[in-house]
Coordinates of C-alpha atoms in Angstrom, one line a residue:
X1 CA 11.3 -19.1 6.9
X2 CA 8.3 -18.3 9.2
X3 CA 10.6 -17.5 12.3
X4 CA 11.7 -14.5 10.1
X5 CA 8.1 -13.6 8.6
X6 CA 7.3 -13.9 13.1
X7 CA 10.9 -12.1 14.1
X8 CA 8.9 -8.5 11.5
X9 CA 5.9 -8.9 13.1
X10 CA 7.5 -8.8 15.7
X11 CA 8.6 -6.1 15.2
X12 CA 6.1 -4.0 13.9
X13 CA 4.2 -4.9 16.5
X14 CA 7.3 -2.8 19.3
X15 CA 6.8 0.4 16.7
X16 CA 4.1 2.9 16.5
X17 CA 3.4 2.9 12.7
X18 CA 0.9 0.3 12.3
X19 CA -0.5 2.6 14.9
X20 CA 0.1 5.9 13.0
X21 CA -1.0 3.6 9.1
X22 CA -4.3 2.7 11.9
X23 CA -4.8 6.4 12.3
X24 CA -4.7 7.3 8.8
X25 CA -7.3 4.9 7.6
X26 CA -9.2 6.1 10.1
X27 CA -9.1 9.7 9.6
X28 CA -9.1 9.3 5.4
X29 CA -12.6 7.4 6.8
X30 CA -14.6 9.4 8.9
X31 CA -13.4 12.9 6.8
X32 CA -15.3 11.2 3.2
X33 CA -18.4 10.7 5.3
X34 CA -18.1 14.2 6.6
X35 CA -17.9 15.0 2.9
X36 CA -20.8 13.1 1.7
X37 CA -22.8 15.2 4.4
X38 CA -23.0 17.5 2.1
X39 CA -26.4 18.5 0.6
X40 CA -27.2 19.0 -3.4
X41 CA -30.7 19.0 -3.8
X42 CA -31.8 18.1 -0.3
X43 CA -29.7 14.6 -0.9
X44 CA -26.7 13.8 0.9
X45 CA -24.5 11.9 -1.4
X46 CA -24.5 9.7 1.6
X47 CA -27.3 8.7 1.5
X48 CA -26.7 7.4 -2.0
X49 CA -26.4 3.4 -1.4
X50 CA -23.1 2.8 -2.3
X51 CA -21.8 6.3 -2.3
X52 CA -20.5 6.4 0.3
X53 CA -17.6 2.5 -0.3
X54 CA -16.9 4.1 -3.3
X55 CA -15.7 7.0 -2.8
X56 CA -13.8 5.9 0.3
X57 CA -11.8 4.1 -2.0
X58 CA -11.1 6.8 -4.5
X59 CA -9.9 8.7 -1.7
X60 CA -8.5 6.3 0.3
X61 CA -5.8 5.7 -2.8
X62 CA -5.1 8.9 -3.9
X63 CA -4.0 10.3 -0.5
X64 CA -3.3 8.5 2.1
X65 CA -3.3 5.0 2.1
X66 CA 0.2 4.4 -0.8
X67 CA 2.0 6.3 1.7
X68 CA 1.0 4.4 4.2
X69 CA 1.9 1.2 2.8
X70 CA 5.0 2.9 1.7
X71 CA 6.8 3.8 4.7
X72 CA 6.1 0.4 6.5
X73 CA 7.8 -1.4 3.6
X74 CA 10.6 1.0 3.5
X75 CA 10.5 1.2 7.1
X76 CA 10.7 -2.6 7.8
X77 CA 13.6 -3.6 5.0
X78 CA 15.5 0.2 6.3
X79 CA 15.4 -0.2 10.1
X80 CA 18.0 -2.2 10.5
X81 CA 21.3 -0.1 8.7
X82 CA 19.5 3.0 9.8
X83 CA 20.1 0.9 13.8
X84 CA 22.9 -1.1 13.1
X85 CA 21.4 -4.2 14.1
X86 CA 22.1 -5.3 10.8
X87 CA 25.7 -5.6 11.7
X88 CA 24.8 -8.8 14.6
X89 CA 22.5 -10.2 12.5
X90 CA 25.3 -10.7 9.7
X91 CA 26.9 -12.5 12.2
X92 CA 25.3 -14.9 12.8
X93 CA 24.8 -15.3 10.0
X94 CA 21.4 -14.3 8.3
X95 CA 20.3 -14.9 4.6
X96 CA 19.3 -11.3 3.4
X97 CA 17.3 -12.5 0.5
X98 CA 15.6 -14.4 2.3
X99 CA 15.1 -11.7 5.3
X100 CA 14.0 -8.7 2.8
X101 CA 11.9 -11.1 1.1
X102 CA 9.7 -12.0 4.3
X103 CA 9.9 -7.8 5.0
X104 CA 7.8 -7.2 1.1
X105 CA 5.6 -10.0 2.1
X106 CA 4.3 -8.8 5.8
X107 CA 4.1 -5.5 3.9
X108 CA 2.1 -7.0 1.0
X109 CA -0.4 -7.9 3.5
X110 CA -0.8 -5.6 5.7
X111 CA -1.6 -3.5 3.0
X112 CA -4.5 -6.3 2.3
X113 CA -6.0 -5.8 5.9
X114 CA -5.4 -2.3 5.8
X115 CA -7.5 -2.4 2.7
X116 CA -10.1 -4.8 4.5
X117 CA -10.2 -2.2 7.7
X118 CA -10.5 0.5 5.3
X119 CA -13.7 -2.1 4.0
X120 CA -14.7 -3.7 7.0
X121 CA -15.4 0.6 8.3
X122 CA -17.6 1.4 5.3
X123 CA -19.5 -1.2 4.9
X124 CA -20.7 -0.7 8.6
X125 CA -21.4 3.3 7.0
X126 CA -23.0 2.2 4.6
X127 CA -25.3 -0.8 6.7
X128 CA -26.4 1.2 9.5
X129 CA -27.5 4.5 6.9
X130 CA -29.5 1.7 4.4
X131 CA -29.3 -1.6 5.2
X132 CA -32.5 -2.7 3.6
X133 CA -31.3 -1.5 -0.1
X134 CA -27.2 -3.4 0.2
X135 CA -27.9 -6.4 -1.7
X136 CA -25.4 -9.1 -1.0
X137 CA -23.9 -8.8 -4.5
X138 CA -23.5 -5.3 -3.5
X139 CA -21.4 -5.9 -0.7
X140 CA -19.0 -9.2 -1.8
X141 CA -18.0 -6.6 -5.0
X142 CA -16.8 -3.9 -3.4
X143 CA -15.2 -6.4 -0.5
X144 CA -13.4 -8.3 -3.5
X145 CA -12.6 -4.6 -4.9
X146 CA -11.1 -4.1 -2.0
X147 CA -8.7 -6.1 -1.3
X148 CA -8.1 -6.2 -4.9
X149 CA -7.3 -3.1 -4.7
X150 CA -5.0 -3.9 -1.8
X151 CA -3.0 -6.7 -2.8
X152 CA -2.6 -4.0 -6.3
X153 CA -1.4 -0.5 -3.6
X154 CA 1.4 -3.1 -3.5
X155 CA 2.8 -3.7 -6.1
X156 CA 2.2 0.2 -7.4
X157 CA 5.1 1.3 -4.5
X158 CA 6.4 -1.4 -4.2
X159 CA 9.3 0.2 -6.7
X160 CA 8.8 3.9 -4.1
X161 CA 10.0 0.8 -1.4
X162 CA 13.6 -0.9 -2.4
X163 CA 14.2 2.5 -4.3
X164 CA 14.4 4.8 -0.5
X165 CA 16.8 1.6 0.7
X166 CA 18.6 1.5 -2.2
X167 CA 19.6 5.1 -2.3
X168 CA 20.4 4.8 1.6
X169 CA 17.3 7.3 2.3
X170 CA 15.3 7.7 5.3
X171 CA 12.4 6.0 5.0
X172 CA 10.0 9.4 5.3
X173 CA 10.9 9.9 2.3
X174 CA 9.1 6.9 1.0
X175 CA 5.8 9.1 2.4
X176 CA 6.6 11.1 0.0
X177 CA 7.6 10.6 -2.7
X178 CA 4.3 8.1 -2.7
X179 CA 1.9 10.9 -2.3
X180 CA 3.5 12.7 -4.9
X181 CA 2.4 9.7 -6.9
X182 CA -0.8 8.9 -5.6
X183 CA -1.7 11.9 -5.8
X184 CA -0.5 12.3 -9.2
X185 CA -2.8 9.9 -9.9
X186 CA -5.8 12.0 -10.2
X187 CA -4.2 13.7 -13.1
X188 CA -3.8 10.7 -14.9
X189 CA -7.1 9.4 -14.9
X190 CA -8.9 12.0 -17.0
X191 CA -7.0 10.2 -20.1
X192 CA -8.0 7.2 -20.9
X193 CA -5.2 5.7 -21.8
X194 CA -3.2 7.0 -18.7
X195 CA -4.6 5.3 -16.4
X196 CA -5.2 1.8 -17.6
X197 CA -1.3 2.5 -17.2
X198 CA -0.3 4.5 -14.6
X199 CA 0.4 2.0 -12.1
X200 CA -2.0 3.7 -8.5
X201 CA -4.9 3.9 -11.7
X202 CA -3.9 1.0 -13.1
X203 CA -4.7 -0.4 -9.8
X204 CA -8.7 0.4 -9.9
X205 CA -8.8 -1.2 -13.5
X206 CA -7.3 -4.6 -12.3
X207 CA -10.0 -4.6 -9.3
X208 CA -12.6 -3.3 -11.2
X209 CA -13.3 -0.1 -10.0
X210 CA -14.3 1.4 -13.5
X211 CA -15.7 -0.3 -16.5
X212 CA -12.6 -0.9 -19.0
X213 CA -11.7 -2.9 -21.3
X214 CA -10.2 -6.9 -21.1
X215 CA -7.2 -6.2 -22.7
X216 CA -7.0 -2.6 -20.7
X217 CA -7.8 -4.4 -18.1
X218 CA -4.7 -7.1 -18.9
X219 CA -1.8 -4.3 -19.6
X220 CA -2.9 -2.6 -16.1
X221 CA -2.5 -5.9 -14.5
X222 CA 0.9 -6.4 -16.4
X223 CA 2.4 -3.3 -15.2
X224 CA 1.7 -3.3 -11.6
X225 CA 3.6 -7.2 -11.9
X226 CA 6.2 -5.1 -13.9
X227 CA 6.4 -2.7 -10.4
X228 CA 7.0 -5.7 -8.2
X229 CA 10.0 -7.0 -11.0
X230 CA 11.6 -3.2 -11.1
X231 CA 11.2 -3.5 -7.1
X232 CA 12.8 -7.2 -6.9
X233 CA 16.0 -5.7 -9.2
X234 CA 16.4 -2.5 -6.7
X235 CA 16.6 -4.6 -3.4
X236 CA 18.7 -8.0 -5.0
X237 CA 21.1 -5.1 -6.5
X238 CA 20.6 -3.4 -2.7
X239 CA 21.5 -7.5 -1.2
X240 CA 24.8 -7.5 -2.9
X241 CA 25.6 -4.0 -2.8
X242 CA 24.9 -5.1 1.3
X243 CA 26.7 -7.9 1.5
X244 CA 29.7 -6.8 -1.0
X245 CA 30.5 -4.2 1.9
X246 CA 30.1 -6.4 4.7
X247 CA 33.1 -8.3 3.1
X248 CA 35.2 -5.8 2.5
X249 CA 34.5 -5.1 6.5
X250 CA 35.5 -8.9 7.4
X251 CA 38.4 -7.9 5.4
X252 CA 39.3 -4.4 7.0

């Protein structure tokens, strides 16, 4: 398993997709900062302590990062099939279930790291603007929130990561589907009930971004876990289909 994880990391290093994710993360942080310079009653939004870190987390989750996470995950799963290298891997042979598990594990880690990078950038801006107003409790609270949000977002988009290769579509479709999926969270958040059960907004409840009851937080966590189970089911079916196809090719 360690070798598979190492191999997937090496493949990503040779790809530009991480640079795209980095650009998207910097872009959303910059856009929120520029928007925060809007003055209301003589005060910029960004001058309010904690506003920038809280707002960036919302905008990034609703507009950018879920799509990037889904794209990375689908890219990692689809590339061997689309490039034709999966045939060579089957000659080794390689356990495709472990290979898929390694890809999803790397995607999960990257999801958390992307949100950690976003936290580092937003904290740097907050510290530059009003360092004396930031308490250790506030900083650690936001750090915890960002990390949990990153992990939760992986589970929220995992069905999209799985369904694209299952349907034998291009991994760019994952970007489009996840963008629509995350943007819809804006409308779901208007309902107290829907935001508890819609995976994108459920992640905010699990991370502690908004106040909710312990019961609703459990419901949200269960929804995210079900998303992960659905993704695992689809990927298991994908592996069975690929294995059956490989046997047919060998028979021919």
